[in-house]
Structures are given as structure tokens and as C-alpha cells.
Short mmCIF file of C-alpha atoms and ligand atoms in Angstrom, two decimals:
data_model
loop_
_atom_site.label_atom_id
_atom_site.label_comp_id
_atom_site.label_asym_id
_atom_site.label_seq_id
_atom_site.Cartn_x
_atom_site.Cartn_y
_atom_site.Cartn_z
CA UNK A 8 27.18 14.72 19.18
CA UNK A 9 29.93 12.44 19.00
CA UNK A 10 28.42 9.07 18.82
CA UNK A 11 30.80 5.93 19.35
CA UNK A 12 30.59 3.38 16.35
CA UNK A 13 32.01 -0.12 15.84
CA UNK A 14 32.56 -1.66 12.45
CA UNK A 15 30.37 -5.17 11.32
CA UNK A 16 30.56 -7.60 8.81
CA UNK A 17 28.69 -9.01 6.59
CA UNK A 18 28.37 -10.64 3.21
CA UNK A 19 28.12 -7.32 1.48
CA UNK A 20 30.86 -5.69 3.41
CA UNK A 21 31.40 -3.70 6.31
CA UNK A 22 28.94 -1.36 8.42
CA UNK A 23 28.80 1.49 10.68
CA UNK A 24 27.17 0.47 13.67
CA UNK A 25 26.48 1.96 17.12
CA UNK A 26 29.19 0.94 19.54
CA UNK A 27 26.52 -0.04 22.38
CA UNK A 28 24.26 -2.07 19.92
CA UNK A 29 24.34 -5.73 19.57
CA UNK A 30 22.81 -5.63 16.52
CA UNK A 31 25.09 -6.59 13.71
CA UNK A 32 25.44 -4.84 9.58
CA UNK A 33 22.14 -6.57 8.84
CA UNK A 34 20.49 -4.89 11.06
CA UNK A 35 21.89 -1.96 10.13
CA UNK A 36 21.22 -2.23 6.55
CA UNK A 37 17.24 -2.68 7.82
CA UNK A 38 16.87 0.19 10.29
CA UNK A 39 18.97 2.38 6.82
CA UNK A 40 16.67 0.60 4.52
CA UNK A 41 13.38 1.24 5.88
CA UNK A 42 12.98 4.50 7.66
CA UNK A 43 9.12 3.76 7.30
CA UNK A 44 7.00 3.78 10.55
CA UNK A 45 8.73 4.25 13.12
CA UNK A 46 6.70 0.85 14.49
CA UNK A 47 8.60 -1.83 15.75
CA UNK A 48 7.95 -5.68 16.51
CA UNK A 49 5.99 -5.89 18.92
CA UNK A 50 6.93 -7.75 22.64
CA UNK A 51 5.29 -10.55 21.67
CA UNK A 52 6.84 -11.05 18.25
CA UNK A 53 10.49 -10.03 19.72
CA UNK A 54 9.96 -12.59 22.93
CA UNK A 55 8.73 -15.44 20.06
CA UNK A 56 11.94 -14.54 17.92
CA UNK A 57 14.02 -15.71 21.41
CA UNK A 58 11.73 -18.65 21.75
CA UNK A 59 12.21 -19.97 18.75
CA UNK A 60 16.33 -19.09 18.68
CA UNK A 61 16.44 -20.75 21.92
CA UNK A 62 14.58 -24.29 21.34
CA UNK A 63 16.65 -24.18 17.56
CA UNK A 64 19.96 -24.04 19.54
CA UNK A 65 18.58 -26.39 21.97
CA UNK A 66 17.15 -29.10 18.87
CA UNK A 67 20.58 -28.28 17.41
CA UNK A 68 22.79 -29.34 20.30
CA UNK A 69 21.27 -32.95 20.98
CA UNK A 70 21.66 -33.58 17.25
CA UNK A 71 25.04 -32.79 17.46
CA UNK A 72 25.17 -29.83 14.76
CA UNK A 73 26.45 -27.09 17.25
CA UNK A 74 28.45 -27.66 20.09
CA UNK A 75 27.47 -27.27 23.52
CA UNK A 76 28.92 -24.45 24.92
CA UNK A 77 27.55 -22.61 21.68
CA UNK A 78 24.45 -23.99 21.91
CA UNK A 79 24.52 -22.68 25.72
CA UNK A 80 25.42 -19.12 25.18
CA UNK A 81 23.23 -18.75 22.72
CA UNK A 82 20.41 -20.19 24.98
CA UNK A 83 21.80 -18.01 27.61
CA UNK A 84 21.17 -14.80 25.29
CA UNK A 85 18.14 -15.87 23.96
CA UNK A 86 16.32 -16.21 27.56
CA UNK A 87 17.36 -12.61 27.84
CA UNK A 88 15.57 -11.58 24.53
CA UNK A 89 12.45 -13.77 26.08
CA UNK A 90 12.72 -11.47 28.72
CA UNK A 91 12.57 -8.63 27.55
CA UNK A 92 15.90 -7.60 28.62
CA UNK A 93 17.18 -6.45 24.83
CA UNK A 94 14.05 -5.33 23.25
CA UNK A 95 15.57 -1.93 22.29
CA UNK A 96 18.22 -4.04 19.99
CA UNK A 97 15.21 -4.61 17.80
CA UNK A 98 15.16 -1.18 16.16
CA UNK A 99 13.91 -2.59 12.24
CA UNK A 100 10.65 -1.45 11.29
CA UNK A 101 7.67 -3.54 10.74
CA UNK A 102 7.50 -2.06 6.85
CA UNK A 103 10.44 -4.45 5.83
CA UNK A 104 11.25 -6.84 3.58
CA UNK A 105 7.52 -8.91 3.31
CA UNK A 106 9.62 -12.73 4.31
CA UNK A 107 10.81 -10.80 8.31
CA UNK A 108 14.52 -11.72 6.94
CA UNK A 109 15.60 -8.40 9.04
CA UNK A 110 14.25 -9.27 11.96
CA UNK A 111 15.23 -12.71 11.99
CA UNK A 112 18.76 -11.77 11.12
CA UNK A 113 18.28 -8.69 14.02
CA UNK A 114 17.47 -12.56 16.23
CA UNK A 115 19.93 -13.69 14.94
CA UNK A 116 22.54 -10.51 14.74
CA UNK A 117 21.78 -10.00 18.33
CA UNK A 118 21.98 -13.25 19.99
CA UNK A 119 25.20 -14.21 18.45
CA UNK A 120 26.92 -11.22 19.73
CA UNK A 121 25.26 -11.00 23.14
CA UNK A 122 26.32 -15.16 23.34
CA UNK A 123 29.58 -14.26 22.66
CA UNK A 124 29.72 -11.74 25.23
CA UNK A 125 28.43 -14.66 27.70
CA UNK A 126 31.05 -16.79 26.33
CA UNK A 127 33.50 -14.19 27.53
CA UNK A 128 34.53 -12.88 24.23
CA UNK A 129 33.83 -9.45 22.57
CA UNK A 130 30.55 -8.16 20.94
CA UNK A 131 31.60 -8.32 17.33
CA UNK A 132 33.86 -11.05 16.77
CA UNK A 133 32.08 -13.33 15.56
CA UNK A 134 32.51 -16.50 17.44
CA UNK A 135 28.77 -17.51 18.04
CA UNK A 136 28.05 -16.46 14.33
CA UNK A 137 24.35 -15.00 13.74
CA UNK A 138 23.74 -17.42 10.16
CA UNK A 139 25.93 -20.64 10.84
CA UNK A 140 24.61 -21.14 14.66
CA UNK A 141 22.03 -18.92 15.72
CA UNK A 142 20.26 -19.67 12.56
CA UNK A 143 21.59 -22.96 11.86
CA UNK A 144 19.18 -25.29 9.89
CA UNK A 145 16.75 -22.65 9.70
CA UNK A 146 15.63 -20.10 6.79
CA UNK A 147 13.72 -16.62 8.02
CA UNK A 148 10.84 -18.37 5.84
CA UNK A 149 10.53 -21.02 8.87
CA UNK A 150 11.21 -18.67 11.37
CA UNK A 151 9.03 -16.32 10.97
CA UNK A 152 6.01 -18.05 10.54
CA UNK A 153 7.09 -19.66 13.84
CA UNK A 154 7.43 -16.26 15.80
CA UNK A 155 4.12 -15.32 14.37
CA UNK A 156 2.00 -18.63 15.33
CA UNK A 157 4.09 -18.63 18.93
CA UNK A 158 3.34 -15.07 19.33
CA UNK A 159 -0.27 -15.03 18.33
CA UNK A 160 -1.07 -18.35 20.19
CA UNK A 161 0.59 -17.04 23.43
CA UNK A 162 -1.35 -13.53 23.07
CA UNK A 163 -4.58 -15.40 22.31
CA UNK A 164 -4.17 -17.78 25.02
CA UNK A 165 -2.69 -16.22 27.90
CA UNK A 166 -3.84 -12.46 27.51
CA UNK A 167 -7.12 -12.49 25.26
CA UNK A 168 -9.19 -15.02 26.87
CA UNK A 169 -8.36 -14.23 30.48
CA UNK A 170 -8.78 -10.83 30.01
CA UNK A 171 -12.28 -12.03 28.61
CA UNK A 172 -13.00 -14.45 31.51
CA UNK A 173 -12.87 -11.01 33.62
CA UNK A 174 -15.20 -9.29 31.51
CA UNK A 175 -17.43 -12.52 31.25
CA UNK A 176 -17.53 -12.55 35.20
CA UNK A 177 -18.54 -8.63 35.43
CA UNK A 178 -21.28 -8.95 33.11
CA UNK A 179 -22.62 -12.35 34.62
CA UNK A 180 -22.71 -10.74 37.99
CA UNK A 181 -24.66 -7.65 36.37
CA UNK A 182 -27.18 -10.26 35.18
CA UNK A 183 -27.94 -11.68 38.57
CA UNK A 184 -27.94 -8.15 40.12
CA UNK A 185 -30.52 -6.98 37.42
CA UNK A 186 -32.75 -10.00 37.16
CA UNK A 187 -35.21 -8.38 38.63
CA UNK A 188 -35.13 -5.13 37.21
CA UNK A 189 -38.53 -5.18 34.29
CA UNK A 190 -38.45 -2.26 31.57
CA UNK A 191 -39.12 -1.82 27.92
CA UNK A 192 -37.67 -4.26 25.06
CA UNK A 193 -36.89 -2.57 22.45
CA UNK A 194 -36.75 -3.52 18.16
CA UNK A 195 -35.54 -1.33 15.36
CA UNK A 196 -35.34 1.27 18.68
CA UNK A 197 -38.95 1.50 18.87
CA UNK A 198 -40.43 0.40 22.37
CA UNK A 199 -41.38 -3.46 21.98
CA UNK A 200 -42.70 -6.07 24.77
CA UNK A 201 -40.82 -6.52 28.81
CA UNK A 202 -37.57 -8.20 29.28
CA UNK A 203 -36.03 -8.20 32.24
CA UNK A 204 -32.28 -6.05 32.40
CA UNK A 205 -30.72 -9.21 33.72
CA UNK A 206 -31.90 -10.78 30.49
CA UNK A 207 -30.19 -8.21 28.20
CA UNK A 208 -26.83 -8.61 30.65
CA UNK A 209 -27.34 -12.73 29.91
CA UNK A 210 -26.99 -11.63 26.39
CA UNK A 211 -24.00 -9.89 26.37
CA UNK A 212 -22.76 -12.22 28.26
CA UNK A 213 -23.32 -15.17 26.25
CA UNK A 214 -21.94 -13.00 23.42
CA UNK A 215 -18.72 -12.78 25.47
CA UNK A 216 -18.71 -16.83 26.61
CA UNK A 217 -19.22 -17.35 23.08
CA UNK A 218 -16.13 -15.23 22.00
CA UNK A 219 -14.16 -16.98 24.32
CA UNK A 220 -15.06 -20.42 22.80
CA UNK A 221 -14.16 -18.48 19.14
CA UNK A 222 -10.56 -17.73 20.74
CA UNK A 223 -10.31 -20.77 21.72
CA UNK A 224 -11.66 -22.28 19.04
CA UNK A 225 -9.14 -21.28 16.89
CA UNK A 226 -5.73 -22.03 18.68
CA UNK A 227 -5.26 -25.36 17.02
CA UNK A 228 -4.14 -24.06 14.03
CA UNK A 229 -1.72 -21.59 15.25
CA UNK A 230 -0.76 -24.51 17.27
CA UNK A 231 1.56 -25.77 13.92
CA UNK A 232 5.05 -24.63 13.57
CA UNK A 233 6.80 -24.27 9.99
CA UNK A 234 10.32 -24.44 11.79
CA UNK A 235 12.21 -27.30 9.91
CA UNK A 236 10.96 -26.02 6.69
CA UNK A 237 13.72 -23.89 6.18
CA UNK A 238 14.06 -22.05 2.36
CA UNK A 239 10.82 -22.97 0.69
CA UNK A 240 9.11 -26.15 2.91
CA UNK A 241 11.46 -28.80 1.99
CA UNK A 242 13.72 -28.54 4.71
CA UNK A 243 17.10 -28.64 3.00
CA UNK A 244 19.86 -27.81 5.75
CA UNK A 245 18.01 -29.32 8.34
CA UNK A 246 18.12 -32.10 10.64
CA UNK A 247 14.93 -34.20 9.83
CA UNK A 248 14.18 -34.59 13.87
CA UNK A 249 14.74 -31.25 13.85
CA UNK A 250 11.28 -29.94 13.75
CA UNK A 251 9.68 -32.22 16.03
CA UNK A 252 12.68 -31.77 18.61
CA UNK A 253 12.67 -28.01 18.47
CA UNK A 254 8.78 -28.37 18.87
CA UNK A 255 8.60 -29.41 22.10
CA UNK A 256 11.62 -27.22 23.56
CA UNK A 257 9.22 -24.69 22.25
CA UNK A 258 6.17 -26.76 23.86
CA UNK A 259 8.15 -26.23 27.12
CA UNK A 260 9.35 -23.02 26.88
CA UNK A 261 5.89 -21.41 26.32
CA UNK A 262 3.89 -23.84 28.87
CA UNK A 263 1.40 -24.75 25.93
CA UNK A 264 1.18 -27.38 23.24
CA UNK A 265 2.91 -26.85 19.63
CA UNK A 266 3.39 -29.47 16.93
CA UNK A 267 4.95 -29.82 13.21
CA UNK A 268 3.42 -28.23 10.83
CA UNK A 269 1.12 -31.36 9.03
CA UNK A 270 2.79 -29.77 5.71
CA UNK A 271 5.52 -27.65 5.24
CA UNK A 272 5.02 -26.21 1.82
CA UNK A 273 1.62 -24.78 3.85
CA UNK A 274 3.06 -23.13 6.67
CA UNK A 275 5.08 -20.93 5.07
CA UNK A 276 3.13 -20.14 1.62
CA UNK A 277 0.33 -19.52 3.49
CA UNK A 278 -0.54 -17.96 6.28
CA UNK A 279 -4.93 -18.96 6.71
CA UNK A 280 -4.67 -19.88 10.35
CA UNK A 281 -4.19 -16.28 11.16
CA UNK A 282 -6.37 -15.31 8.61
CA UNK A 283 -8.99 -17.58 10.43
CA UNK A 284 -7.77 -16.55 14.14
CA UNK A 285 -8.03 -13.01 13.31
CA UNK A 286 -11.28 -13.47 12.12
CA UNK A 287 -12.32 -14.62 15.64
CA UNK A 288 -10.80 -11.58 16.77
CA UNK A 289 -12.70 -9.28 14.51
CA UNK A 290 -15.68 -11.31 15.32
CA UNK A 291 -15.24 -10.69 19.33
CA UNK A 292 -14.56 -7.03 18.58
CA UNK A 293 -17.82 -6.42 17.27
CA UNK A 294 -19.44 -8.53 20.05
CA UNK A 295 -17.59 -5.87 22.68
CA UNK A 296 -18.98 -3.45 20.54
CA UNK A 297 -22.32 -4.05 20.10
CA UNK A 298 -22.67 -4.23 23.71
CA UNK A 299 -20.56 -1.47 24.38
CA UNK A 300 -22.90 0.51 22.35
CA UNK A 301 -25.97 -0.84 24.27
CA UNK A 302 -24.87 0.60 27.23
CA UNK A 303 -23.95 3.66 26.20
CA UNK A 304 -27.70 3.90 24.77
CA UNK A 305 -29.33 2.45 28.00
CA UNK A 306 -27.30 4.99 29.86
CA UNK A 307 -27.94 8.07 27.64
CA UNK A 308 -29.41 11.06 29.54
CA UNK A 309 -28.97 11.18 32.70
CA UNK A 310 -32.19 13.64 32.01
CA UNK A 311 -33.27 13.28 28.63
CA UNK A 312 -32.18 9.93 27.23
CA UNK A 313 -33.42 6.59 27.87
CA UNK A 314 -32.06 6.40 31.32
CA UNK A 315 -32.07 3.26 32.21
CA UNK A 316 -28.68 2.09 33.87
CA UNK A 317 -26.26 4.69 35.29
CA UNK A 318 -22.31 4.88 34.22
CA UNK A 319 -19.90 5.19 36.40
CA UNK A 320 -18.54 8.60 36.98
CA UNK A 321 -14.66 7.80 36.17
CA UNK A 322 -13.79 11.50 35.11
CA UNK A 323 -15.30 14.19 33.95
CA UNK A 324 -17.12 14.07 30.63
CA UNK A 325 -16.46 17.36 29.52
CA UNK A 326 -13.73 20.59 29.07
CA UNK A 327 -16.74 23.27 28.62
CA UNK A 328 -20.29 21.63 30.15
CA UNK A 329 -19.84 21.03 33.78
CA UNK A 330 -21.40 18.24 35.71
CA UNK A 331 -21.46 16.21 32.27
CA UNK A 332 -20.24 12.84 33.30
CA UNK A 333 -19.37 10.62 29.24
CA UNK A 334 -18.83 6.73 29.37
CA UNK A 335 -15.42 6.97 28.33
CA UNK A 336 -14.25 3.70 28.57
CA UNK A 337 -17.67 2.08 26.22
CA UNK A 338 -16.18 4.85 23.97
CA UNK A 339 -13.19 3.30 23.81
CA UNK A 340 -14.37 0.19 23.21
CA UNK A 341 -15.72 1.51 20.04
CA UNK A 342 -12.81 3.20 18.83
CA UNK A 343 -10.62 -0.29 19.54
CA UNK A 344 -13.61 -2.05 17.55
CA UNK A 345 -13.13 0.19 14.63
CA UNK A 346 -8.66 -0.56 14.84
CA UNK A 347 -9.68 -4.32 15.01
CA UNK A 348 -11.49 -3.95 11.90
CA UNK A 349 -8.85 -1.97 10.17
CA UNK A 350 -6.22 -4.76 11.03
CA UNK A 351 -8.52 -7.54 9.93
CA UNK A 352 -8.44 -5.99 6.19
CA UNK A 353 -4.58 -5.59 6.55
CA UNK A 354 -4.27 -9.38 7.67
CA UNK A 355 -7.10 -10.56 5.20
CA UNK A 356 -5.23 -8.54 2.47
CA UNK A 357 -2.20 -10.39 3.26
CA UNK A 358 -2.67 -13.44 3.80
CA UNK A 359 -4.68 -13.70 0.60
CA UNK A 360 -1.62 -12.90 -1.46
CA UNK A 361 2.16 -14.71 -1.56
CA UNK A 362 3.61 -15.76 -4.56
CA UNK A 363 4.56 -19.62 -4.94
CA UNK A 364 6.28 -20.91 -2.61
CA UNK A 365 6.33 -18.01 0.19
CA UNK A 366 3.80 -15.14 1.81
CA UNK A 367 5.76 -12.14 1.91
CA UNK A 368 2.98 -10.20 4.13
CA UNK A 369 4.79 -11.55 7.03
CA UNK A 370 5.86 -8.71 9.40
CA UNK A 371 2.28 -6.90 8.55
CA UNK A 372 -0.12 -10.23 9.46
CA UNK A 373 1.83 -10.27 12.54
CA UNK A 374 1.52 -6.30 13.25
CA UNK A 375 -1.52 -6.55 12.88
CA UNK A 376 -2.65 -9.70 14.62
CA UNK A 377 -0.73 -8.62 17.76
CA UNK A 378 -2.17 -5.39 17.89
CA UNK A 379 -5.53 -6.57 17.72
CA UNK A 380 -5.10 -9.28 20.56
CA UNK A 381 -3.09 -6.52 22.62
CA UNK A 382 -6.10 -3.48 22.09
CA UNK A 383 -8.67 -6.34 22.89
CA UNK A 384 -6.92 -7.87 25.94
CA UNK A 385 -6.80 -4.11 27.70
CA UNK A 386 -10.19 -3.65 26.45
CA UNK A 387 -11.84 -6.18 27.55
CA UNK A 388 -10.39 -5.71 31.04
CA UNK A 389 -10.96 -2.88 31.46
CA UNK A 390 -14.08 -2.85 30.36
CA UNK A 391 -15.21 -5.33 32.44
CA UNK A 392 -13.48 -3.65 35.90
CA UNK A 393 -14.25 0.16 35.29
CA UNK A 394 -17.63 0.44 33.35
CA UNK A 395 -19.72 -2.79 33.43
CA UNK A 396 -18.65 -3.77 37.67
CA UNK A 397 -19.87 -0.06 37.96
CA UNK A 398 -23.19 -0.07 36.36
CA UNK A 399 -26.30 0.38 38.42
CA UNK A 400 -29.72 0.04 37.46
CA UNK A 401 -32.23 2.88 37.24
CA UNK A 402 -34.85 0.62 38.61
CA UNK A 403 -37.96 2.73 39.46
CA UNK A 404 -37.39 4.57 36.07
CA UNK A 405 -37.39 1.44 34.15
CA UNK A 406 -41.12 0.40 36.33
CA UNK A 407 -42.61 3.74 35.06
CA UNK A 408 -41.41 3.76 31.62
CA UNK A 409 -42.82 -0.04 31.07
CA UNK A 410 -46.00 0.94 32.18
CA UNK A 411 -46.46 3.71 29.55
CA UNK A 412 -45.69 1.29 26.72
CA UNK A 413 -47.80 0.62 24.15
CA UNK A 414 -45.97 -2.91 23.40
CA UNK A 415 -48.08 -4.39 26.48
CA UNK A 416 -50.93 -4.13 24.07
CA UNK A 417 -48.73 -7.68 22.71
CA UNK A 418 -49.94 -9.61 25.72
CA UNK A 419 -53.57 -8.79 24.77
CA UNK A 420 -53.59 -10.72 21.91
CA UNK A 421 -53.86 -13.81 22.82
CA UNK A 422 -57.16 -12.60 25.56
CA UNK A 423 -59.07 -10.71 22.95
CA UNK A 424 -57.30 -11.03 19.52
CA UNK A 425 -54.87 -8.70 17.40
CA UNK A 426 -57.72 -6.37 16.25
CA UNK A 427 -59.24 -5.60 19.57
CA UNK A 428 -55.73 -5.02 21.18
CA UNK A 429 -54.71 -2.71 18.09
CA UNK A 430 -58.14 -0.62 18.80
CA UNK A 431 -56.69 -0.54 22.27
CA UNK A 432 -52.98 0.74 21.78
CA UNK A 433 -54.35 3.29 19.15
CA UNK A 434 -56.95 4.28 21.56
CA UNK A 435 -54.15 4.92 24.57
CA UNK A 436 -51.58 6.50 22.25
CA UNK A 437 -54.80 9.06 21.13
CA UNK A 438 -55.75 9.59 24.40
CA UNK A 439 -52.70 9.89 26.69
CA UNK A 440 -53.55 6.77 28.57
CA UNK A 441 -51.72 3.36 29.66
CA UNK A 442 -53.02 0.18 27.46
CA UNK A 443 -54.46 -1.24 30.69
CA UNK A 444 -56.82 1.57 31.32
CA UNK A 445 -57.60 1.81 27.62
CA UNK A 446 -58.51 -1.89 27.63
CA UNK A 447 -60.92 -1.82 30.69
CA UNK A 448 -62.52 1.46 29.47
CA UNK A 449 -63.21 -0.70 25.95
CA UNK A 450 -64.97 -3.28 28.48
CA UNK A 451 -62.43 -5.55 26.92
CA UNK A 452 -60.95 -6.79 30.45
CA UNK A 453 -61.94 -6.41 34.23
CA UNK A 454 -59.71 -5.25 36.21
CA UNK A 455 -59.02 -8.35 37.76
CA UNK A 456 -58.11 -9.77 33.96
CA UNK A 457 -56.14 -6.81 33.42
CA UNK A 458 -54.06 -7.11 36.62
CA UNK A 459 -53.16 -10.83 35.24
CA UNK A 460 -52.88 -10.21 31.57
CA UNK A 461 -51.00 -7.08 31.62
CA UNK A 462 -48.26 -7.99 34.00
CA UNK A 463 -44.95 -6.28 32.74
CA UNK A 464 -42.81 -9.12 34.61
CA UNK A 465 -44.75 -12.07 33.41
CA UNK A 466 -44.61 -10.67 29.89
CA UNK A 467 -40.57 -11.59 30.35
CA UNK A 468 -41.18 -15.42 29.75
CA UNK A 469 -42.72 -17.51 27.39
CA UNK A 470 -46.25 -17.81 28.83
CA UNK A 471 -49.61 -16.96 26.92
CA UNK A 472 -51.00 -14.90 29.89
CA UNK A 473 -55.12 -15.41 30.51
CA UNK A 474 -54.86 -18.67 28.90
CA UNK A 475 -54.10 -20.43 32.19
CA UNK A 476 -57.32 -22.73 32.32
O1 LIG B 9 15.92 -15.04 4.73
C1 LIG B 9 15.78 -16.18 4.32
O2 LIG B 9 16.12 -17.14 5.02
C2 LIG B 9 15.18 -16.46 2.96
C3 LIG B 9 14.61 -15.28 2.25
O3 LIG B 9 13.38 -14.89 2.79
C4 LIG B 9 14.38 -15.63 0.80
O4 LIG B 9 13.56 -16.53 0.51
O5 LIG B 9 14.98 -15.04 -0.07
#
């Protein structure tokens, strides 16, 4: 095997680590620690850890508490970690210590060295030092709240809701393309009165526009950084423009507003604004569910199910029963739905607990959060490109279905009363027939009144048909 090792330091002595690694003993001690998951930080969370590292070094410098060229190898390294350039130096699982201390000293552990490396020294030695300036003024129980509002603001903002714009845009198109499409409405699955398909679409696609107002809804919160809190909120070891200062470099680097936490003690005890963001994400997973569901249902058949829209054919449905095309990608809708829902009791769980002064769910809300907005973001996408932009309608099926219903028996109420038009449906239902023919063989309606009052596409607004004089 022969792996190459270098020694580290740290408070409790010195560590095995390997040669290539920027990490540093405390990272070691994690990844030896907790050999739990297997799961990482995510991309998010690791790019958030540099964001934060960066605008503290930044905060740091103007105040005069480390110097500049410090302050700009460690900015130097940290852009790298926003980049994504070192995310396989953050090897500690997200089943660690419930505060993130061992990813914020992995930050820290990995920054330092890689700075020093910029500042032409060796990986190792120690001259940008991971606690006293990487993490100068700053306690992992600041920190990581930070990463995990930065992160879950940026995932919310820049990948949920666009991705949700796109699926907005497919299903608003589908609901100008069907408008004029008239088949059955149907309650508790049983055939009820006309609606138009391009009404259902307007549904979903409110359901959608009204998600993205939830996402948006609830980015002010996240919006609030803990960073100048440091150990437990009251900021000892800290600059007091620190906060504010490393705010906006944070502001900057991310393109969108942050502020200071209104209270310290808060943001880091508690952690209810992801609590409350997540719950917009549950709340939008169901939405894509519900209609993913829909469709699958108004697409069942093609033969012998309620036919109504056809899927697009993106592979083949099955291993054994050719010709069977599936709607995959609904399907996985559903199964994302059901993950979403998972994570929301993990983050509800957590963020309901912490002891005093501190959460200790930390790594686990932010797990969870981020997977969430990542599995909705690709859903919702892709959703919207490869199953809801392919839809087509079934148009002439819908016409005949509608004809056959009973529920047009509804529009006879207001003509000739409920108990006349229930005579009529039972009548048709007993004798094979459609309501209008039932209701002119009653002598109920001519066939001129019948032509008005049982009019499928007028029965899809709110008019009270034969009552026009
Ligand atoms: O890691 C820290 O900065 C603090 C730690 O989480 C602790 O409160 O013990």
C-alpha cells in the first residue's frame, strides 16, 4: 500500500495524517471519530464554510486583528474552497459532533495550510494558524449557523426558485395550450361537472407560483447571520464591528443581502428560521406532488385508464411488458416528495431541541435542508422540461367521455329543479343513455333547451345556464 503520511499538531498532541491532505489533526481526529455515514457536507455547506472564512479574514484585516498578507492568503485559499477546488479536503462526516466544530476546524485546518502554501511556506507549519487567524474572533457556534443560513439562502434563492420559475413556465404554457380542451371534473374520483384541462393546468400552476412566493417568502430570516456571536451569543473575542463588517463582505461575496443577527443568543440556540424555511420546502414538495400524481392519473391507460393527456415516451416503461411506456420522471417526483418529508422530521426534530445556550443538531438541519433544496431544484426542472413541456392532450377522448357523464345532470338543476334532474341521471345510468337524451325523452327539455342547458363547455364557468332572460 504504502501510503505517505505527515505528522500534525494539535492541542491534544500529534497526528498521523495523509501527506497530500491539507487537512490538519482535527480533522483527523473527526474522519477517526466518526466512521458513521459515509455522507459528507454538502457543496453548498463546504462553499458557505469558505464564504464565511473569507469575509472573517477580510472583517479581520480592516480592524487591524490579522495582518494583511495573512488576511490575503487566507482569502486567497478560501476563494479556492468557494470554488470548489478542495472539496475532497472535507472528508468529516455529517454524523459529528451536533455544534459542526469538525468541520469548522476542517475550514479552518484547511485554509490555514493551503494559505500558507500561497504564502510560499510549507503545508504544515503552521504560519497562517487554523484557530488564531482563520478562526480568529469566531467560535464554530457562530460559524456554523452562518454556513447553514448562507448555504440554505443561496440554495433557496439561486437554485430552488429558478428551477421553479421553469416549471411555472411549462405548466402555464400547458394551460393556454389546453384551454380549450372540455372533459370530466372529477371529486372524491367520481365523475363530477366540466372544467376545462387548461383550468386544472391553471391550478397546478398557481400551486407552483404560490410555492415560489413560500420560498421566497421565507428568505428573510435566513437572511440573519450569528457570526460575531462567537462561544455562546455574547461575542467575547470579537471585534464589536465585526459582525456587521463581515456581513457585508459576505453580502458581496454571495451577490444577495445578509444582516446581523437582531439577537445573538437566538441565532445560535436556535435554529426556527430553518425550521420555518424547510417547512416551505416540505410544503412545495407536496404541491409537486399532488400534481405529479394528477398527471400520472390523467395519463393512466393508454387503453384502459382515464386517458386523458398522453406522457411523453422518455424510455421504456418496462424490463418484461413491451410497448409499456411509465411516467418515470412524475414517479420521481413522488419518491423526492416522500425524501422531503423524511428530512422535514429530521430538521423539525432538531431544531426543536438544543440545550441552553446552543443547538447541537447543527450538521443534521443543514444535511437535511440542503438535500431537500438540492432533490427539489433537479426536480422541479426536470419536471417541468421532460414530462409537463411533453404532455399532449387526448382531446377527442376527453369530448366523448364528457358527454357520457352523469354530472351534466348538475346543469339541470337550476331549468327544472334537483328532483327532476335526479329522475333524469338515474333514468340514463338505468338505461344506457346520455342525460341529454334522458331529459328530452322525460319531456323535461326540447331539444333546443337541451342544446343550451347541457353545454359541456359552458358548464366550465360560473353561469346558471337557461336562466338567461
Ligand atoms: O467549537 C467551538 O467553537 C465551541 C464548541 O462548539 C463548544 O461550545 O464547546
Amino acid at each position: 500500500m504504502g501510503e505517505d503520511y505527515r505528522t500534525e499538531e494539535d492541542s491534544l498532541g500529534e497526528m498521523q495524517v495523509p501527506a497530500d491532505a491539507y487537512w490538519g489533526a482535527q480533522t483527523q481526529r473527526a474522519v477517526e471519530n466518526f466512521p458513521i455515514s459515509g455522507i459528507g457536507m454538502s457543496r453548498r455547506f463546504i462553499r458557505a464554510l469558505g464564504v464565511v472564512k473569507k469575509a472573517a479574514a477580510q472583517a479581520n484585516r480592516d480592524l487591524g486583528l490579522v495582518d494583511d498578507d495573512t488576511a490575503e492568503a487566507i482569502v486567497a485559499a478560501a476563494d479556492e474552497v468557494i470554488a470548489g477546488e478542495h472539496d475532497d479536503q472535507f472528508p468529516v462526516d455529517v454524523f459529528q459532533t451536533g455544534s459542526g466544530t469538525s468541520s469548522n476546524m476542517n475550514a479552518n485546518e484547511v485554509i490555514a495550510n493551503r494559505a500558507a502554501e500561497i504564502a510560499g511556506a510549507e503545508v504544515g507549519d503552521r504560519v497562517v494558524h487554523p484557530n488564531d487567524h482563520v478562526n480568529y474572533g469566531q467560535s464554530s457556534n457562530d460559524v456554523i449557523p452562518t454556513a447553514m443560513h448562507v448555504a440554505a439562502l443561496e440554495a433557496v434563492e439561486k437554485d430552488l426558485v429558478p428551477a421553479l420559475e421553469t416549471l411555472h413556465a411549462e405548466l402555464e404554457a400547458k394551460e393556454t395550450e389546453f384551454d380549450g380542451v372540455v372533459k370530466t371534473g372529477r371529486t372524491h374520483l367520481q365523475d363530477a361537472t366540466p372544467i376545462r384541462l387548461g383550468q386544472e393546468f391553471g391550478g397546478y400552476r398557481t400551486q407552483v407560483a404560490k410555492g415560489i412566493e413560500r420560498a421566497e417568502g421565507v428568505q428573510s430570516n435566513l437572511r440573519e447571520l450569528a457570526l460575531g456571536g462567537t462561544a455562546v451569543g455574547t461575542g467575547l473575542n470579537t471585534h464589536p464591528d465585526f459582525p456587521e463588517l463581515a456581513a457585508e463582505y459576505i453580502s458581496d461575496e454571495t451577490n444577495t443581502t445578509f444582516r446581523e443577527a437582531e439577537n445573538h443568543f437566538e441565532a445560535q440556540a436556535a435554529h426556527d428560521a430553518m425550521s420555518e424555511a424547510h417547512g416551505a420546502l416540505r410544503t412545495i414538495a407536496g404541491s409537486m406532488n399532488k400534481i405529479a400524481n394528477d398527471l400520472r392519473l390523467l395519463a393512466s391507460g393508454p387503453r384502459n385508464g382515464l386517458g386523458e393527456i398522453e406522457q411523453p415516451e422518455n424510455q421504456p416503461g418496462s424490463s418484461i411488458m413491451p410497448g409499456k411506456i411509465n411516467p418515470v420522471v412524475a414517479e420521481s417526483v413522488n419518491q423526492v416528495h416522500k425524501q422531503v418529508v423524511g428530512n422535514d422530521a429530521a430538521v423539525s426534530a432538531g431544531t426543536a431541541r438544543g440545550e441552553i445556550d446552543l443547538n447541537l443538531y447543527k450538521p443534521v438541519i443543514a444535511h437535511n435542508f440542503l438535500e431537500s433544496a438540492e432533490l427539489l431544484s433537479n426536480a422541479a426542472a426536470t419536471f417541468g422540461e421532460r414530462f409537463v413541456a411533453k404532455l399532449a392532450a387526448n382531446e377527442a377522448h376527453c369530448e366523448t367521455r364528457v358527454e357520457q357523464s352523469m354530472a351534466l345532470a348538475t346543469a339541470l338543476n337550476p331549468a327544472i329543479g334537483y328532483d327532476k334532474a335526479s329522475e333524469v341521471a338515474k333514468t340514463a345510468l338505468k338505461e344506457g343513455k346520455s342525460v341529454r337524451e334522458a331529459a328530452v325523452e322525460a319531456g323535461y327539455l326540447t331539444e333546443d333547451e337541451a342544446d343550451e342547458v347541457l353545454d359541456p363547455e359552458a358548464m366550465t364557468r360560473r353561469v346558471i345556464l337557461g336562466n338567461e332572460d
